[in-house]
Tab-separated table of C-alpha atoms in Angstrom:
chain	number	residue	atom	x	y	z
A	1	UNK	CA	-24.715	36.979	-8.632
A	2	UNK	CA	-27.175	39.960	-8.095
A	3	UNK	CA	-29.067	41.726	-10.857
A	4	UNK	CA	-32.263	43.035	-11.231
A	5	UNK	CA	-34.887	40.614	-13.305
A	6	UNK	CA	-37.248	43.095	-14.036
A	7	UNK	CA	-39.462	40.850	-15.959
A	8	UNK	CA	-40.421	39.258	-12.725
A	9	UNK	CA	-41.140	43.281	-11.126
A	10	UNK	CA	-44.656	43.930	-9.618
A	11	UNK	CA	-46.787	44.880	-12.571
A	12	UNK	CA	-47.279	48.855	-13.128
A	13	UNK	CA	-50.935	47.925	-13.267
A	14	UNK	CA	-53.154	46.718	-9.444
A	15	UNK	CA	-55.925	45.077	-9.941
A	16	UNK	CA	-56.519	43.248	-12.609
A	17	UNK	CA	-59.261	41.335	-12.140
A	18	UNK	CA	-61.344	44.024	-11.090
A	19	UNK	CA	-60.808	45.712	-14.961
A	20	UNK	CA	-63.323	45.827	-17.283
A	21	UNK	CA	-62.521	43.963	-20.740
A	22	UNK	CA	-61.917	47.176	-22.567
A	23	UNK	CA	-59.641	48.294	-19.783
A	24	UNK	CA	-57.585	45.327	-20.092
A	25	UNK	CA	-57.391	45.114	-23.538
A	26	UNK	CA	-56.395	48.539	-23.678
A	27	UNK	CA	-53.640	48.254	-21.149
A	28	UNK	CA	-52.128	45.487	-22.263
A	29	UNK	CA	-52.226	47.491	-25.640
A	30	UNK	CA	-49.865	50.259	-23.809
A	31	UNK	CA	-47.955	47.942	-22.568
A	32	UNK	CA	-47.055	46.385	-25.698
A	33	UNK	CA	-46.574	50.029	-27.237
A	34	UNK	CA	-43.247	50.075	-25.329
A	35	UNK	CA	-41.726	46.860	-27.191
A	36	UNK	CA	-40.881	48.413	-29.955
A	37	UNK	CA	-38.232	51.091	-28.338
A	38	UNK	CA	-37.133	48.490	-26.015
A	39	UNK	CA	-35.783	46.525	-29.113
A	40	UNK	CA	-35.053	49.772	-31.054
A	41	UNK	CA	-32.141	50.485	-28.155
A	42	UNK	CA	-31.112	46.595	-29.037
A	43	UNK	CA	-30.513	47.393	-33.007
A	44	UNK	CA	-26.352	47.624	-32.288
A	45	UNK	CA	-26.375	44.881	-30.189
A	46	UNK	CA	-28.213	42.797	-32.755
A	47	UNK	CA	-26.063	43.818	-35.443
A	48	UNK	CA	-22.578	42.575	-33.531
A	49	UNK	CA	-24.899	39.323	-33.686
A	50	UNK	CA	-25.696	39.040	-37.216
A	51	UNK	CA	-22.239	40.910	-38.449
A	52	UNK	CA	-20.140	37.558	-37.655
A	53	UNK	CA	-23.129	35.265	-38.713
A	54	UNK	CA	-23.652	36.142	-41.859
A	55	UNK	CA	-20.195	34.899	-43.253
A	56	UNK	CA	-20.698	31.370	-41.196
A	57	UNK	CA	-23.981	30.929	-43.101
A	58	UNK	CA	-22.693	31.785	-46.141
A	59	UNK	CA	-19.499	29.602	-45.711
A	60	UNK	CA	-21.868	26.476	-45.029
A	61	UNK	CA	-22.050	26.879	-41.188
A	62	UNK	CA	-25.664	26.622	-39.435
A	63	UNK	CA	-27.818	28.834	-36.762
A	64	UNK	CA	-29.114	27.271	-33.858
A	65	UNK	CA	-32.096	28.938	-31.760
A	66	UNK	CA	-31.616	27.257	-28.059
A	67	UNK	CA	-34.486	28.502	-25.036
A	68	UNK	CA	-36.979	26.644	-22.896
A	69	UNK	CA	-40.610	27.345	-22.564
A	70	UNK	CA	-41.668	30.181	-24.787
A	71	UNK	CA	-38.489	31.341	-25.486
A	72	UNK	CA	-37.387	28.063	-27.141
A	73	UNK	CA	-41.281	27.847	-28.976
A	74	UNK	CA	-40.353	31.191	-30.667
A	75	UNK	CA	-37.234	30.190	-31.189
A	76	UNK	CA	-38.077	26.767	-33.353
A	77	UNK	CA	-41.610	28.510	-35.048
A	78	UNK	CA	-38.722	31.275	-36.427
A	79	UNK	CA	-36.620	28.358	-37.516
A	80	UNK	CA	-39.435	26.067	-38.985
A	81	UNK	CA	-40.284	29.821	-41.042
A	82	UNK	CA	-37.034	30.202	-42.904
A	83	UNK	CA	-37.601	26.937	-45.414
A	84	UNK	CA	-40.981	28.265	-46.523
A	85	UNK	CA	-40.036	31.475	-46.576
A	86	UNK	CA	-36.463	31.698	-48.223
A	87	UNK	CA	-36.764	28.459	-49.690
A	88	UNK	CA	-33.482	27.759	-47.664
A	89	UNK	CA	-32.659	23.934	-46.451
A	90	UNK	CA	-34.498	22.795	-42.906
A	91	UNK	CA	-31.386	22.582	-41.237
A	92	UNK	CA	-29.930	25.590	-42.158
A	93	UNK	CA	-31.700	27.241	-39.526
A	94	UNK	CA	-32.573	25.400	-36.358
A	95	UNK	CA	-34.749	25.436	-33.327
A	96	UNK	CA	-33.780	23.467	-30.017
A	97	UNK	CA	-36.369	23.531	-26.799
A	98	UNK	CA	-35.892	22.180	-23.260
A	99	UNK	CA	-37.806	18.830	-23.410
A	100	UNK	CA	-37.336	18.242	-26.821
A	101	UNK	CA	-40.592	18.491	-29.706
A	102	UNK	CA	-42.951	17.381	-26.864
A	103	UNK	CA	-42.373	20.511	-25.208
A	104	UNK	CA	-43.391	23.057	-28.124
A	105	UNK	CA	-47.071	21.847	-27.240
A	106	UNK	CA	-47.291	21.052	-23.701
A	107	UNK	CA	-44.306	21.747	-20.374
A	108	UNK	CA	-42.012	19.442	-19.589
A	109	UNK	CA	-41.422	19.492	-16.062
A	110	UNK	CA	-38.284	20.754	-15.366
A	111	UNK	CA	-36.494	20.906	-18.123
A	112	UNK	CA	-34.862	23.476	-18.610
A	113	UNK	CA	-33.323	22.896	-15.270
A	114	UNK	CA	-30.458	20.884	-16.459
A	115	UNK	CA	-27.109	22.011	-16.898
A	116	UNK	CA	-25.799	18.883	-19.547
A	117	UNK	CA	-28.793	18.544	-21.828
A	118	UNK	CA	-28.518	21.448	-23.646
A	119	UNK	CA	-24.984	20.632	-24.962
A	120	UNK	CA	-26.297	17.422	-25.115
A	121	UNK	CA	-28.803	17.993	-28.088
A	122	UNK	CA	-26.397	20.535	-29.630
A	123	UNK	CA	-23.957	17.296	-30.635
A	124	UNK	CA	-27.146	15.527	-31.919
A	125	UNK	CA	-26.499	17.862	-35.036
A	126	UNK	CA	-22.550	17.673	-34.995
A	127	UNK	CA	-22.561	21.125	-33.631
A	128	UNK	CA	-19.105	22.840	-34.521
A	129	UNK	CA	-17.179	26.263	-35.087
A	130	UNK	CA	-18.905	26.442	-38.438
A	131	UNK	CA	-22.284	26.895	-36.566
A	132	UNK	CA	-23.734	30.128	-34.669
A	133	UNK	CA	-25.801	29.525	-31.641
A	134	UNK	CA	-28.252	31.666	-29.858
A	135	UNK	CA	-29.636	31.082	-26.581
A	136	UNK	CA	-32.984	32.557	-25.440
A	137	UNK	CA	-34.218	33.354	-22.147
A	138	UNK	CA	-36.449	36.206	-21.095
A	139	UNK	CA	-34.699	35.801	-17.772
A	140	UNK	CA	-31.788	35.193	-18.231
A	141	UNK	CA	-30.771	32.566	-15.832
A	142	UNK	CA	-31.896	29.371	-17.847
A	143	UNK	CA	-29.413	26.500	-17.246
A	144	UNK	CA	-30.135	24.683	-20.038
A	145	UNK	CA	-29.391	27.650	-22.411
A	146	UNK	CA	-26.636	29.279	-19.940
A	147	UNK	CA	-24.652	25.939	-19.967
A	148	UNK	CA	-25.310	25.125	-23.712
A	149	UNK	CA	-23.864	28.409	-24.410
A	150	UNK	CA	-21.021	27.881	-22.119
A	151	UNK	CA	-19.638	24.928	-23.470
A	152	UNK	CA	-20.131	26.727	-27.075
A	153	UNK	CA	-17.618	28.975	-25.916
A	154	UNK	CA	-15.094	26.546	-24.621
A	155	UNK	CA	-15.480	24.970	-28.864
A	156	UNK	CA	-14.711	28.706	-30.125
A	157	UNK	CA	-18.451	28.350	-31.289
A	158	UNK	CA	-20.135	31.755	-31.952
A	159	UNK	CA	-22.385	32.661	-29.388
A	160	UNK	CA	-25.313	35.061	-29.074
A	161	UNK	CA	-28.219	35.439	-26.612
A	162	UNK	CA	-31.851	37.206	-26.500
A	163	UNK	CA	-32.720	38.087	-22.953
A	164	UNK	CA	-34.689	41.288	-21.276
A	165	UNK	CA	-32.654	41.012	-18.123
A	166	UNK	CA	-29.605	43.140	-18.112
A	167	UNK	CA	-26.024	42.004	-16.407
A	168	UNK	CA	-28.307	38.905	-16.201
A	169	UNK	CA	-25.786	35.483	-16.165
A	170	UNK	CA	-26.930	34.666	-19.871
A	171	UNK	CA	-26.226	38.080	-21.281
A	172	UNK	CA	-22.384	37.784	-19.843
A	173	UNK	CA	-21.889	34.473	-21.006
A	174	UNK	CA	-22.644	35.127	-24.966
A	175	UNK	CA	-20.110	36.573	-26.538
A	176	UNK	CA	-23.074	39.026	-27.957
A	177	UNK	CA	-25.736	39.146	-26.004
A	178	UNK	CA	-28.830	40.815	-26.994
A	179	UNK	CA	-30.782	42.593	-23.993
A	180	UNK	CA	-34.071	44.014	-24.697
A	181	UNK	CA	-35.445	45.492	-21.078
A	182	UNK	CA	-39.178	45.919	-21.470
A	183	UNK	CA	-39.578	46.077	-17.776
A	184	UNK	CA	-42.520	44.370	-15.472
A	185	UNK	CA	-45.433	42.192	-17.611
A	186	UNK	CA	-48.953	43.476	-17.658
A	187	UNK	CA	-49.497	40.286	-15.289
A	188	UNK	CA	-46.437	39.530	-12.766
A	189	UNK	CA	-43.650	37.795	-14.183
A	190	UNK	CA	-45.795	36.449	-17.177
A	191	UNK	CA	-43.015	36.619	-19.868
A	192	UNK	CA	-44.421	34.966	-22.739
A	193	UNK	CA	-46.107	38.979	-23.261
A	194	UNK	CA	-43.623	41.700	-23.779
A	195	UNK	CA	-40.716	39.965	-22.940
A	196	UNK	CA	-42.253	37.157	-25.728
A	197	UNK	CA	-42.890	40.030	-28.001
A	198	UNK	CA	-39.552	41.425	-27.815
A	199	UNK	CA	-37.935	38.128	-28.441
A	200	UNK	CA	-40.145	37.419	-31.362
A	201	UNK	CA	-38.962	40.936	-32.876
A	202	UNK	CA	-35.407	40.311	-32.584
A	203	UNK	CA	-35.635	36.873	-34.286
A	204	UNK	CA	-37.531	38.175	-37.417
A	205	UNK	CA	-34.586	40.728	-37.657
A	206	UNK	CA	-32.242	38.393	-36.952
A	207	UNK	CA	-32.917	35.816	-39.272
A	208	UNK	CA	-34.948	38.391	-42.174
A	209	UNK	CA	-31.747	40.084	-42.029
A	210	UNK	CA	-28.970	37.150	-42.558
A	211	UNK	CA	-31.122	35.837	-45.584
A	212	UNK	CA	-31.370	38.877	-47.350
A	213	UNK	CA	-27.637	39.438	-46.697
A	214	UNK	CA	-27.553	35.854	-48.096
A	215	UNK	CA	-29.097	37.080	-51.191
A	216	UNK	CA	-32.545	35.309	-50.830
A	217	UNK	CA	-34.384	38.183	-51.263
A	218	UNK	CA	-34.782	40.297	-54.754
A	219	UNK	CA	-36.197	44.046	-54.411
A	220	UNK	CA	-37.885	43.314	-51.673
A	221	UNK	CA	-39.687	39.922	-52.901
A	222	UNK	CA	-39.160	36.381	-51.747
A	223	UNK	CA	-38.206	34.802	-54.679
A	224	UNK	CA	-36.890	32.094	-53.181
A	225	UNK	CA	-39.978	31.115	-51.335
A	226	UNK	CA	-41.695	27.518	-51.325
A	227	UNK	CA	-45.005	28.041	-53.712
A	228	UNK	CA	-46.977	25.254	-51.069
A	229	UNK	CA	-50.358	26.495	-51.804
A	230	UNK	CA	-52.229	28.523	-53.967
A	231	UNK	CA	-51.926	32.135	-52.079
A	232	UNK	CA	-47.924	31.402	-52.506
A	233	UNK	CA	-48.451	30.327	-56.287
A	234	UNK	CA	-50.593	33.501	-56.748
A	235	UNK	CA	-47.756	35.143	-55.301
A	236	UNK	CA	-45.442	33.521	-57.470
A	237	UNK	CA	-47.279	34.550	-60.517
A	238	UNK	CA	-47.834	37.935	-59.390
A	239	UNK	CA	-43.890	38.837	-59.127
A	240	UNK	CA	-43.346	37.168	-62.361
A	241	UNK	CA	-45.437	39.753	-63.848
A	242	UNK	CA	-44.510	43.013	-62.224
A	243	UNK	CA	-40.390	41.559	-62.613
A	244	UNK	CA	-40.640	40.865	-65.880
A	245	UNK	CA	-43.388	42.721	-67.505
A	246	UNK	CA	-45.596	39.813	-68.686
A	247	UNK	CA	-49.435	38.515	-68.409
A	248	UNK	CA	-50.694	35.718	-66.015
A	249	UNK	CA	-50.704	33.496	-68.621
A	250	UNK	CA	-47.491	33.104	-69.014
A	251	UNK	CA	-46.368	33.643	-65.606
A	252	UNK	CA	-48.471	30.765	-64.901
A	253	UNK	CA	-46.346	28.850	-67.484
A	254	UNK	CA	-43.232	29.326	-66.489
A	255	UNK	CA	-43.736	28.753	-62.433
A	256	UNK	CA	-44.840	25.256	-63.790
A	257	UNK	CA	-42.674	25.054	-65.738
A	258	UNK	CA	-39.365	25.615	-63.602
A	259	UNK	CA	-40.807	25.376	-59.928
A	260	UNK	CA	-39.660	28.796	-57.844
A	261	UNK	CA	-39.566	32.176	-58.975
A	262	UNK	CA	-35.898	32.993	-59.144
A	263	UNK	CA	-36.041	29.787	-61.208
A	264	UNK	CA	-38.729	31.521	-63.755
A	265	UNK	CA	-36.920	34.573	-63.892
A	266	UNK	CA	-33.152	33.805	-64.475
A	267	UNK	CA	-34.049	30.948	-67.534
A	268	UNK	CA	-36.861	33.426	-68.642
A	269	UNK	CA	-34.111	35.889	-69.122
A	270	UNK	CA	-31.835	33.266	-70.563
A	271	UNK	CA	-34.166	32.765	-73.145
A	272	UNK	CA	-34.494	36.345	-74.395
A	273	UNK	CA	-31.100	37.028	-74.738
């Protein structure tokens, strides 16, 4: 198959290591001023994604975040986020790398190489047509996500993909693929920069999205959030207050009192009526 991988394109920029610091700073700066329209073109592509998921989640089916390398470290540090954040359960939303939880902190060599294991750690969680799965490569030709994916397929299993290679074998085997082209990295072929960016952008609206959708967001506060240390309790106390019009003191009360803030708020409102 031919396609262009333009994340692995000759740099716009000769030279490098003959730039000053403020020059590279400041063009790896521009650089990463183009993300943001690169994903921007992505927003309908996305939404085909999270249109279908939404429903799955909210019917008790799972999303699974599949890459290698960087792409699967972003995809398991947006996963591990969700709990904290939306107070949902840890395996509601869930992040699987090439080389298993060695390989967040340090490459496993050759990995993501294999065409079985990727399927392979999908059953490890009884992986079924409940579940949503998206695979992440910046390149697009990972066979540990392209053949996780494929077999996905083959189980009617929804399948989505976050790559920044167009027509790239990934992107036609998910069933809604997600291409973000931010063309050639500052340095050669080093994707974990815009290409790392991009990816990271399209998970938080990925997942932001589906939990609000979800209903685990109020105004535009996480209610739902785990109060794990004392910026989240201040937090906690400080939407108490503005929601329902009281002082600290008894804001204070009534997080102790019933543990989360949607929890404060819907028995605080029991009790006045």
């Amino acid at each position: 198959m031919n396609f262009t991988k333009t994340t692995e394109q000759d740099s716009n920029y000769t030279h490098l290591d003959k730039m000053s610091i403020n020059e590279l700073l400041t063009n790896i700066n521009n650089e990463d001023k183009t993300v943001a329209q690169a994903v921007e073109k992505a927003i309908p592509q996305i939404e085909n994604l999270v249109t279908p998921a939404v429903p799955k989640l909210r019917d008790g089916g799972r999303l699974f975040y599949i890459g290698a390398g960087t792409s699967g470290r972003l995809g398991v540090l947006d996963a591990s986020e969700c709990p904290p954040t939306f107070g949902v359960p840890f395996d509601l939303v869930i992040g699987l790398i090439a080389g298993g939880d060695i390989a967040i902190r340090k490459a496993v060599e050759n990995a993501e190489d294999s065409k079985t294991q990727g399927w392979k750690d999908l059953q490890d969680y009884d992986i079924s047509d409940k579940d949503v799965v998206v695979g992440i490569a910046a390149s697009g030709t990972t066979p540990y996500v392209i053949s996780a994916l494929e077999k996905c397929n083959e189980k009617g299993i929804i399948t989505g993909c976050i790559t920044c290679n167009d027509a790239s074998p990934l992107a036609l085997t998910a069933k809604y693929p997600i291409v973000v082209v931010v063309g050639p990295e500052f340095v050669t072929g080093s994707s974990r920069m815009k290409a790392g960016t991009a990816q990271k952008m399209v998970l938080n609206m990925i997942t932001t999205t589906i939990m609000i959708q979800l209903g685990k967001v109020k105004g535009n506060k996480m209610i739902d959030m785990q109060l794990s240390n004392n910026k989240l309790v201040d937090r906690g106390h400080k939407m108490l207050m503005k929601e329902l019009n009281i002082e600290r003191p008894l804001a204070e009360t009534l997080i102790k009192k019933y543990g989360n803030v949607r929890n404060a708020i819907n028995n605080y409102l029991l009790e006045k009526e």
